[in-house]
Amino acid sequence: MKKQILFLLCATALLSSCHIYKSYDRPEDIQTTGLYRDTLATGDTLAADTANFGNLPWREVFTDPQLQAYISQGLTDNTDLQTAILKVKESQAALLSARLAYTPSLGLSPQGTLSSFDKGAATKTYSLPVTASWEVDLFGKLLNAKRNAQTVLLQSQAYRQAVQTQIIAAIANTYYTLLMLDQQMIISEQTADIMKRNVETMRAMKEAAMTNEAAVSQSEAAYAQVLASLPAIRQGIRETENALCMLLKQAPQAVKRSTLEAQKLPSTFSVGVPLQLLSNRPDVKAAEMALAVTYYNTNSARAAFYPQITISGSAGWVNSAGGVIMNPGKLLASAIGSLTQPLFYRGTNIARLKIAKAQQEEAKLAFEQTLLNAGSEVSNALSLYQTTADKASARALQVASAQKGSEYTKELFTLGTSTYLEVLSAEQALLSARLSQVSDTFDEMQAVVSLYRALGGGREE
């Protein structure tokens, strides 16, 4: 009868603890569709695209050889990425420790004594015991600890990938900023040369009584204004070079680079169905792994209500009867099984379970918000690229019109039917349009980088 009662109790405990052994599954109420908007289709939600731009290896996106060399250097030397790699190694060690918890623990503790009473003959005793202890994981305590460690490892790997994506995007944006500043410097220097020649022309015309001092002063002021802009551009170049060196973990120095016109970036994009964000975006993966960690923590809190079964034993040689130390002694072996059922810690365990459940709900909310943030970033990046592309087309027309306007105004001034103020205004308009065109080109390139990062790009080949 006692055996039957014990069997029923054990069966009840096993049946009530079945959910402890269940692995993590994504909650069904997590919204994974319609995460971002399509900027081209009539509807808002992109739902049919399958080929993801973020899946492209970064060498296929950034084809400039010099930029590729800098990205490779950054992925090797960047301090943040090296730290993330070390965190992965820490998680791997923790997982190994969790797996070894399934194996018995062994210990060797040799002892020896030498004693004498009232100057009598010395008594020598020794023991050479080997002890072993093994916890039987009947209620999933060790199982959930191991799964927790596996999840933490996946989370650290996702973090490393997120850092890698950020580094690639940062290096690319900084490099393109340098190219933009270089082009702005070239345009400003060319304009300064034109303004300088204008000053010389106006002075010669004044000496020939063909214009007045006001026109000369206006040309000199315009020339000085362009010259004044050059130091700021040089300072921007220097600071941007230093920022790139920081990303590459090297001392500030001059940076080799190509030109803005030589850059070729993808012009058509496929962002994939929103569900692909779950596998591509490292921050989304890390958020889901954080939810899985709290799930296993909750299971561990449930497992604390059930008994802990431990089997231990020892075996070794012992000479407990005294005598000569050369006596080989006798073999002594023992085995003990113990069961520990929590009784007075039930209140603590209940509180621990409530905390774990609350933390699981918090992690779920954080995961949902991360999904929404990811979808918003993709939507913004798509819209930004479309906007910059439209703006670039309009800017090209503006530059062409400003170029013609400047040329026509100069011809009219030569014929005496236009004032130098009109010539100056036309040249300043052309300069502004050309500098804006460079900025628009940079914005378009930056939009490509932002979209690539938002889609979780940055993988190796």
XYZ file of C-alpha atoms in Angstrom:
461
model
C 0.000 0.000 0.000
C 2.816 2.402 0.891
C 4.544 1.604 -2.397
C 1.357 2.362 -4.324
C 0.903 5.717 -2.566
C 4.540 6.630 -3.255
C 4.107 5.650 -6.907
C 0.973 7.806 -7.225
C 2.737 10.778 -5.639
C 5.664 10.443 -8.019
C 3.365 10.071 -11.032
C 1.400 13.157 -9.990
C 4.605 15.176 -9.612
C 5.863 14.059 -13.009
C 2.586 14.880 -14.765
C 2.329 18.288 -13.118
C 5.890 19.147 -14.119
C 5.653 18.191 -17.822
C 5.637 21.841 -18.933
C 9.018 22.269 -17.261
C 10.625 20.197 -20.008
C 9.062 22.129 -22.887
C 11.474 24.233 -24.925
C 10.775 27.854 -25.851
C 8.359 28.609 -28.694
C 7.571 32.096 -29.937
C 4.211 33.233 -28.492
C 1.439 32.972 -31.070
C 0.118 36.464 -30.294
C 3.372 38.139 -31.427
C 2.575 40.209 -34.545
C 5.095 39.389 -37.301
C 3.281 40.673 -40.400
C 2.838 44.173 -41.756
C 5.860 45.492 -39.887
C 6.885 48.065 -42.471
C 5.384 50.091 -45.291
C 5.930 49.826 -49.020
C 6.798 53.201 -50.534
C 5.906 52.141 -54.090
C 2.797 49.952 -53.921
C -0.717 51.331 -53.565
C -1.109 49.678 -50.187
C 0.919 50.519 -47.105
C 2.096 47.053 -46.156
C 4.702 45.185 -48.162
C 3.782 41.533 -48.007
C 5.008 39.656 -51.096
C 8.710 40.458 -51.376
C 11.017 37.537 -50.666
C 14.580 38.468 -51.700
C 16.089 40.549 -48.934
C 18.679 43.244 -49.683
C 20.011 42.689 -46.168
C 21.070 39.148 -47.108
C 23.740 40.426 -49.490
C 27.330 40.099 -48.219
C 28.739 43.527 -47.445
C 31.413 43.227 -50.175
C 28.641 43.103 -52.778
C 27.107 46.295 -51.420
C 30.279 48.319 -50.848
C 32.426 47.715 -53.907
C 35.039 50.450 -53.440
C 38.337 48.528 -52.848
C 39.638 51.109 -50.385
C 36.392 51.060 -48.404
C 36.449 47.253 -48.383
C 39.955 47.354 -46.924
C 38.811 49.717 -44.166
C 35.775 47.575 -43.323
C 37.969 44.460 -43.134
C 40.362 46.291 -40.837
C 37.517 47.505 -38.653
C 36.070 43.999 -38.322
C 39.489 42.800 -37.200
C 40.649 45.599 -34.911
C 37.603 47.518 -33.676
C 37.490 47.517 -29.872
C 33.700 47.206 -29.584
C 33.638 44.174 -31.870
C 36.536 42.531 -30.026
C 34.615 43.018 -26.774
C 31.503 41.444 -28.324
C 33.550 38.446 -29.475
C 34.874 37.993 -25.924
C 31.294 38.037 -24.627
C 30.503 35.184 -27.018
C 33.437 33.225 -25.580
C 32.148 33.888 -22.068
C 28.742 32.507 -23.042
C 30.364 29.448 -24.609
C 32.203 28.766 -21.350
C 28.970 29.160 -19.370
C 27.238 26.681 -21.684
C 30.062 24.179 -21.201
C 29.675 24.528 -17.440
C 25.909 23.923 -17.719
C 26.489 20.783 -19.787
C 29.050 19.436 -17.341
C 26.458 19.737 -14.568
C 24.947 16.503 -15.912
C 28.135 14.573 -15.126
C 29.038 13.332 -11.636
C 31.412 15.428 -9.580
C 34.510 13.558 -8.415
C 36.892 14.362 -5.581
C 40.042 12.849 -4.151
C 40.879 13.732 -0.547
C 43.728 11.617 0.893
C 44.301 11.904 4.653
C 46.921 10.627 7.056
C 47.437 10.896 10.820
C 50.315 10.155 13.172
C 49.472 9.997 16.888
C 51.185 8.929 20.129
C 49.779 8.676 23.660
C 52.022 8.983 26.766
C 55.217 8.407 24.792
C 53.827 5.214 23.486
C 54.402 3.813 20.048
C 53.154 6.054 17.267
C 49.945 5.064 15.564
C 49.794 5.667 11.857
C 46.543 5.734 9.927
C 45.623 6.834 6.417
C 42.738 6.890 3.993
C 42.604 7.344 0.204
C 38.924 8.017 -0.544
C 37.428 8.967 -3.893
C 34.029 10.655 -3.577
C 31.390 11.088 -6.254
C 28.124 12.985 -6.337
C 25.471 13.052 -9.063
C 22.253 15.053 -9.135
C 19.406 13.261 -10.895
C 17.679 15.853 -13.087
C 14.191 14.420 -12.660
C 12.348 17.766 -12.661
C 14.250 19.775 -15.268
C 16.456 21.928 -13.047
C 19.654 21.173 -14.956
C 17.840 20.945 -18.285
C 16.482 24.482 -18.018
C 19.846 25.769 -16.820
C 21.492 24.279 -19.916
C 18.820 25.682 -22.242
C 19.198 29.040 -20.552
C 22.945 28.985 -21.217
C 22.337 27.995 -24.859
C 19.956 30.916 -25.261
C 22.390 33.348 -23.669
C 25.010 32.155 -26.165
C 22.641 32.859 -29.068
C 21.899 36.243 -27.567
C 25.600 37.117 -27.313
C 26.125 35.985 -30.908
C 23.264 38.243 -32.023
C 24.852 41.108 -30.107
C 28.160 40.471 -31.865
C 26.376 40.561 -35.220
C 24.635 43.808 -34.253
C 27.977 45.387 -33.385
C 29.423 44.164 -36.691
C 26.511 45.667 -38.626
C 26.911 48.981 -36.812
C 30.660 49.064 -37.491
C 30.203 48.382 -41.210
C 27.558 51.098 -41.485
C 29.626 53.582 -39.459
C 32.776 53.014 -41.529
C 30.838 53.309 -44.796
C 29.048 56.500 -43.732
C 32.276 58.080 -42.489
C 34.083 57.154 -45.690
C 31.302 58.609 -47.840
C 31.334 61.757 -45.692
C 34.993 62.204 -46.567
C 34.227 61.832 -50.266
C 31.442 64.406 -49.976
C 33.714 66.897 -48.221
C 36.427 66.312 -50.818
C 33.982 67.105 -53.613
C 32.707 70.185 -51.811
C 36.294 71.334 -51.386
C 36.961 70.879 -55.121
C 33.836 72.848 -56.069
C 34.602 75.617 -53.571
C 38.208 75.909 -54.769
C 37.062 76.030 -58.388
C 34.549 78.717 -57.502
C 37.232 80.621 -55.585
C 39.435 80.611 -58.713
C 36.547 81.958 -60.775
C 35.852 84.631 -58.166
C 39.514 85.595 -58.109
C 39.535 86.069 -61.857
C 36.358 88.094 -61.562
C 38.058 90.415 -59.086
C 40.971 90.880 -61.444
C 38.584 91.540 -64.327
C 36.554 94.054 -62.349
C 39.680 95.937 -61.297
C 40.855 96.111 -64.918
C 37.429 97.326 -66.007
C 37.461 100.015 -63.311
C 40.820 101.246 -64.513
C 39.340 101.424 -68.003
C 36.389 103.374 -66.600
C 34.007 100.579 -67.603
C 32.653 99.987 -64.074
C 32.738 101.573 -60.635
C 34.270 100.852 -57.229
C 31.040 99.334 -55.930
C 31.249 96.508 -58.449
C 34.878 95.876 -57.494
C 33.967 95.753 -53.812
C 31.135 93.319 -54.530
C 33.473 90.989 -56.429
C 36.057 91.146 -53.627
C 33.399 90.377 -50.994
C 32.135 87.388 -52.963
C 35.686 86.089 -53.364
C 36.384 86.501 -49.641
C 33.138 84.691 -48.769
C 34.154 81.616 -50.753
C 37.673 81.696 -49.284
C 36.190 81.848 -45.786
C 34.276 78.612 -46.406
C 37.415 76.604 -47.239
C 38.914 76.372 -43.684
C 35.640 74.971 -42.342
C 35.625 72.263 -45.010
C 39.286 71.421 -44.286
C 38.477 71.137 -40.577
C 35.538 68.867 -41.375
C 37.825 66.642 -43.462
C 40.381 66.445 -40.665
C 37.776 65.563 -38.030
C 36.141 62.975 -40.264
C 39.509 61.350 -40.966
C 40.126 61.159 -37.211
C 36.676 59.626 -36.651
C 37.396 56.931 -39.242
C 40.750 56.207 -37.595
C 38.964 55.722 -34.277
C 36.670 53.141 -35.857
C 39.747 51.363 -37.236
C 41.540 51.504 -33.859
C 44.484 53.483 -35.143
C 46.068 56.836 -34.381
C 44.694 59.885 -36.239
C 46.264 60.150 -39.668
C 45.542 60.930 -43.309
C 43.126 58.505 -44.960
C 43.457 57.198 -48.495
C 40.219 57.304 -50.445
C 38.572 57.311 -53.839
C 36.208 59.942 -55.266
C 32.496 60.525 -54.960
C 31.923 60.010 -58.683
C 33.597 56.580 -58.604
C 31.110 55.107 -56.129
C 28.614 52.523 -57.360
C 25.906 51.354 -54.993
C 22.866 49.146 -55.640
C 20.013 51.110 -57.152
C 17.206 48.560 -56.795
C 16.248 46.975 -53.503
C 14.195 44.091 -52.273
C 13.498 44.266 -48.566
C 11.861 40.872 -48.035
C 8.743 39.955 -46.127
C 8.548 41.399 -42.602
C 8.954 37.936 -41.058
C 12.554 37.887 -42.328
C 13.391 40.575 -39.785
C 13.198 37.821 -37.184
C 16.148 36.029 -38.755
C 18.106 38.994 -40.138
C 17.969 41.758 -37.562
C 20.411 40.922 -34.755
C 18.646 43.213 -32.290
C 15.367 41.387 -32.950
C 17.105 38.043 -32.445
C 18.704 39.281 -29.236
C 15.337 40.521 -27.947
C 13.715 37.158 -28.658
C 16.581 35.334 -26.968
C 16.085 37.595 -23.944
C 12.446 36.446 -23.911
C 13.584 32.812 -24.130
C 15.957 33.357 -21.201
C 13.086 34.575 -19.018
C 11.011 31.572 -20.168
C 13.659 29.167 -18.914
C 14.088 31.204 -15.736
C 10.376 30.699 -15.121
C 10.761 26.961 -15.670
C 13.674 26.908 -13.220
C 11.522 28.723 -10.673
C 8.836 26.049 -11.122
C 11.407 23.281 -10.772
C 12.383 24.634 -7.351
C 9.039 23.345 -5.983
C 9.999 19.717 -6.682
C 12.409 17.461 -4.797
C 16.117 17.406 -5.503
C 17.490 13.886 -5.831
C 21.208 13.331 -5.298
C 23.197 10.103 -5.425
C 26.612 10.160 -3.783
C 29.189 7.554 -2.936
C 32.785 7.019 -1.919
C 35.384 4.283 -2.274
C 39.019 3.967 -1.248
C 41.693 2.321 0.792
C 41.794 2.913 4.539
C 44.021 1.776 7.398
C 41.834 2.689 10.296
C 43.148 -0.084 12.554
C 46.554 1.500 12.957
C 49.654 -0.608 12.623
C 52.532 -0.160 10.277
C 52.095 2.415 7.501
C 53.087 -0.176 4.912
C 49.917 -2.035 5.707
C 47.937 -1.733 2.454
C 44.693 -1.344 4.356
C 41.252 -2.455 3.274
C 38.851 -1.316 0.597
C 35.896 0.688 1.936
C 32.928 1.660 -0.268
C 29.597 3.356 0.415
C 26.655 4.773 -1.556
C 23.968 7.196 -0.399
C 20.823 8.425 -2.062
C 19.133 11.576 -0.769
C 15.933 13.432 -1.612
C 15.457 17.057 -0.560
C 11.921 18.404 -0.666
C 11.518 22.165 -0.039
C 9.139 22.806 2.843
C 10.005 26.032 4.638
C 11.136 27.818 1.453
C 7.774 27.539 -0.283
C 7.015 31.248 0.230
C 10.370 32.202 -1.257
C 9.817 29.893 -4.217
C 6.354 31.341 -4.834
C 7.784 34.860 -4.827
C 10.589 33.777 -7.154
C 8.067 32.267 -9.584
C 5.947 35.434 -9.588
C 9.027 37.550 -10.296
C 10.076 35.221 -13.132
C 6.618 35.389 -14.721
C 6.586 39.185 -14.510
C 10.045 39.367 -16.065
C 8.870 37.072 -18.849
C 5.989 39.428 -19.631
C 8.393 42.386 -19.596
C 10.688 40.607 -22.045
C 7.722 39.835 -24.287
C 6.735 43.503 -24.373
C 10.342 44.452 -25.134
C 10.437 41.920 -27.981
C 7.232 43.300 -29.483
C 8.566 46.845 -29.237
C 11.848 45.810 -30.853
C 9.884 44.365 -33.771
C 7.964 47.620 -34.157
C 11.183 49.645 -33.967
C 12.773 47.458 -36.629
C 9.786 47.859 -38.917
C 9.819 51.609 -38.384
C 13.539 51.813 -39.240
C 13.007 49.858 -42.452
C 10.036 52.041 -43.391
C 12.031 55.210 -42.753
C 15.031 53.910 -44.700
C 12.859 52.982 -47.694
C 11.167 56.363 -47.627
C 14.511 58.161 -47.233
C 15.978 56.447 -50.272
C 12.917 57.232 -52.367
C 12.980 60.859 -51.200
C 16.691 61.325 -51.879
C 16.336 59.763 -55.331
C 13.532 62.201 -56.209
C 15.495 65.110 -54.795
C 18.608 64.149 -56.777
C 16.643 64.258 -60.034
C 15.248 67.692 -59.255
C 18.658 68.928 -58.139
C 20.243 67.900 -61.448
C 17.733 70.127 -63.262
C 18.516 72.965 -60.857
C 22.271 72.690 -61.475
C 21.784 72.595 -65.259
C 19.527 75.649 -65.124
C 21.899 77.526 -62.798
C 24.804 76.719 -65.108
C 22.965 78.152 -68.107
C 21.804 81.154 -66.087
C 25.378 81.934 -65.029
C 26.663 81.690 -68.599
C 23.852 83.839 -70.035
C 24.273 86.496 -67.359
C 28.009 86.755 -68.057
C 27.308 87.204 -71.767
C 24.777 89.936 -71.030
C 27.223 91.638 -68.701
C 29.847 91.586 -71.475
C 27.328 93.190 -73.803
C 26.560 95.815 -71.187
C 22.923 94.850 -70.692
C 23.393 93.288 -67.235
C 24.977 94.426 -63.977
C 27.731 92.658 -62.119
C 25.338 92.162 -59.217
C 23.272 89.905 -61.467
C 26.408 88.015 -62.501
C 27.397 87.593 -58.862
C 23.928 86.389 -57.920
C 23.961 83.835 -60.744
C 27.388 82.478 -59.744
C 26.378 82.184 -56.101
C 23.233 80.344 -57.150
C 25.320 77.943 -59.210
C 27.749 77.368 -56.336
C 24.873 76.671 -53.934
C 23.233 74.282 -56.390
C 26.469 72.331 -56.989
C 27.200 72.016 -53.266
C 23.617 70.917 -52.636
C 23.922 68.338 -55.387
C 26.971 66.850 -53.636
C 25.029 66.737 -50.373
C 22.115 65.053 -52.121
C 24.424 62.420 -53.572
C 25.793 61.754 -50.105
C 22.260 61.554 -48.669
C 21.360 58.993 -51.314
C 24.414 56.900 -50.454
C 23.678 57.226 -46.761
C 20.109 56.060 -47.392
C 21.475 52.873 -48.987
C 23.686 52.281 -45.944
C 20.771 52.938 -43.579
C 18.511 50.513 -45.437
C 21.222 47.842 -45.458
C 21.740 48.260 -41.722
C 17.995 48.364 -40.999
C 17.531 45.047 -42.828
C 20.216 43.391 -40.706
C 22.948 43.416 -43.353
C 26.623 43.063 -42.681
C 27.302 39.386 -43.121
C 30.473 37.885 -44.525
C 30.479 35.888 -47.763
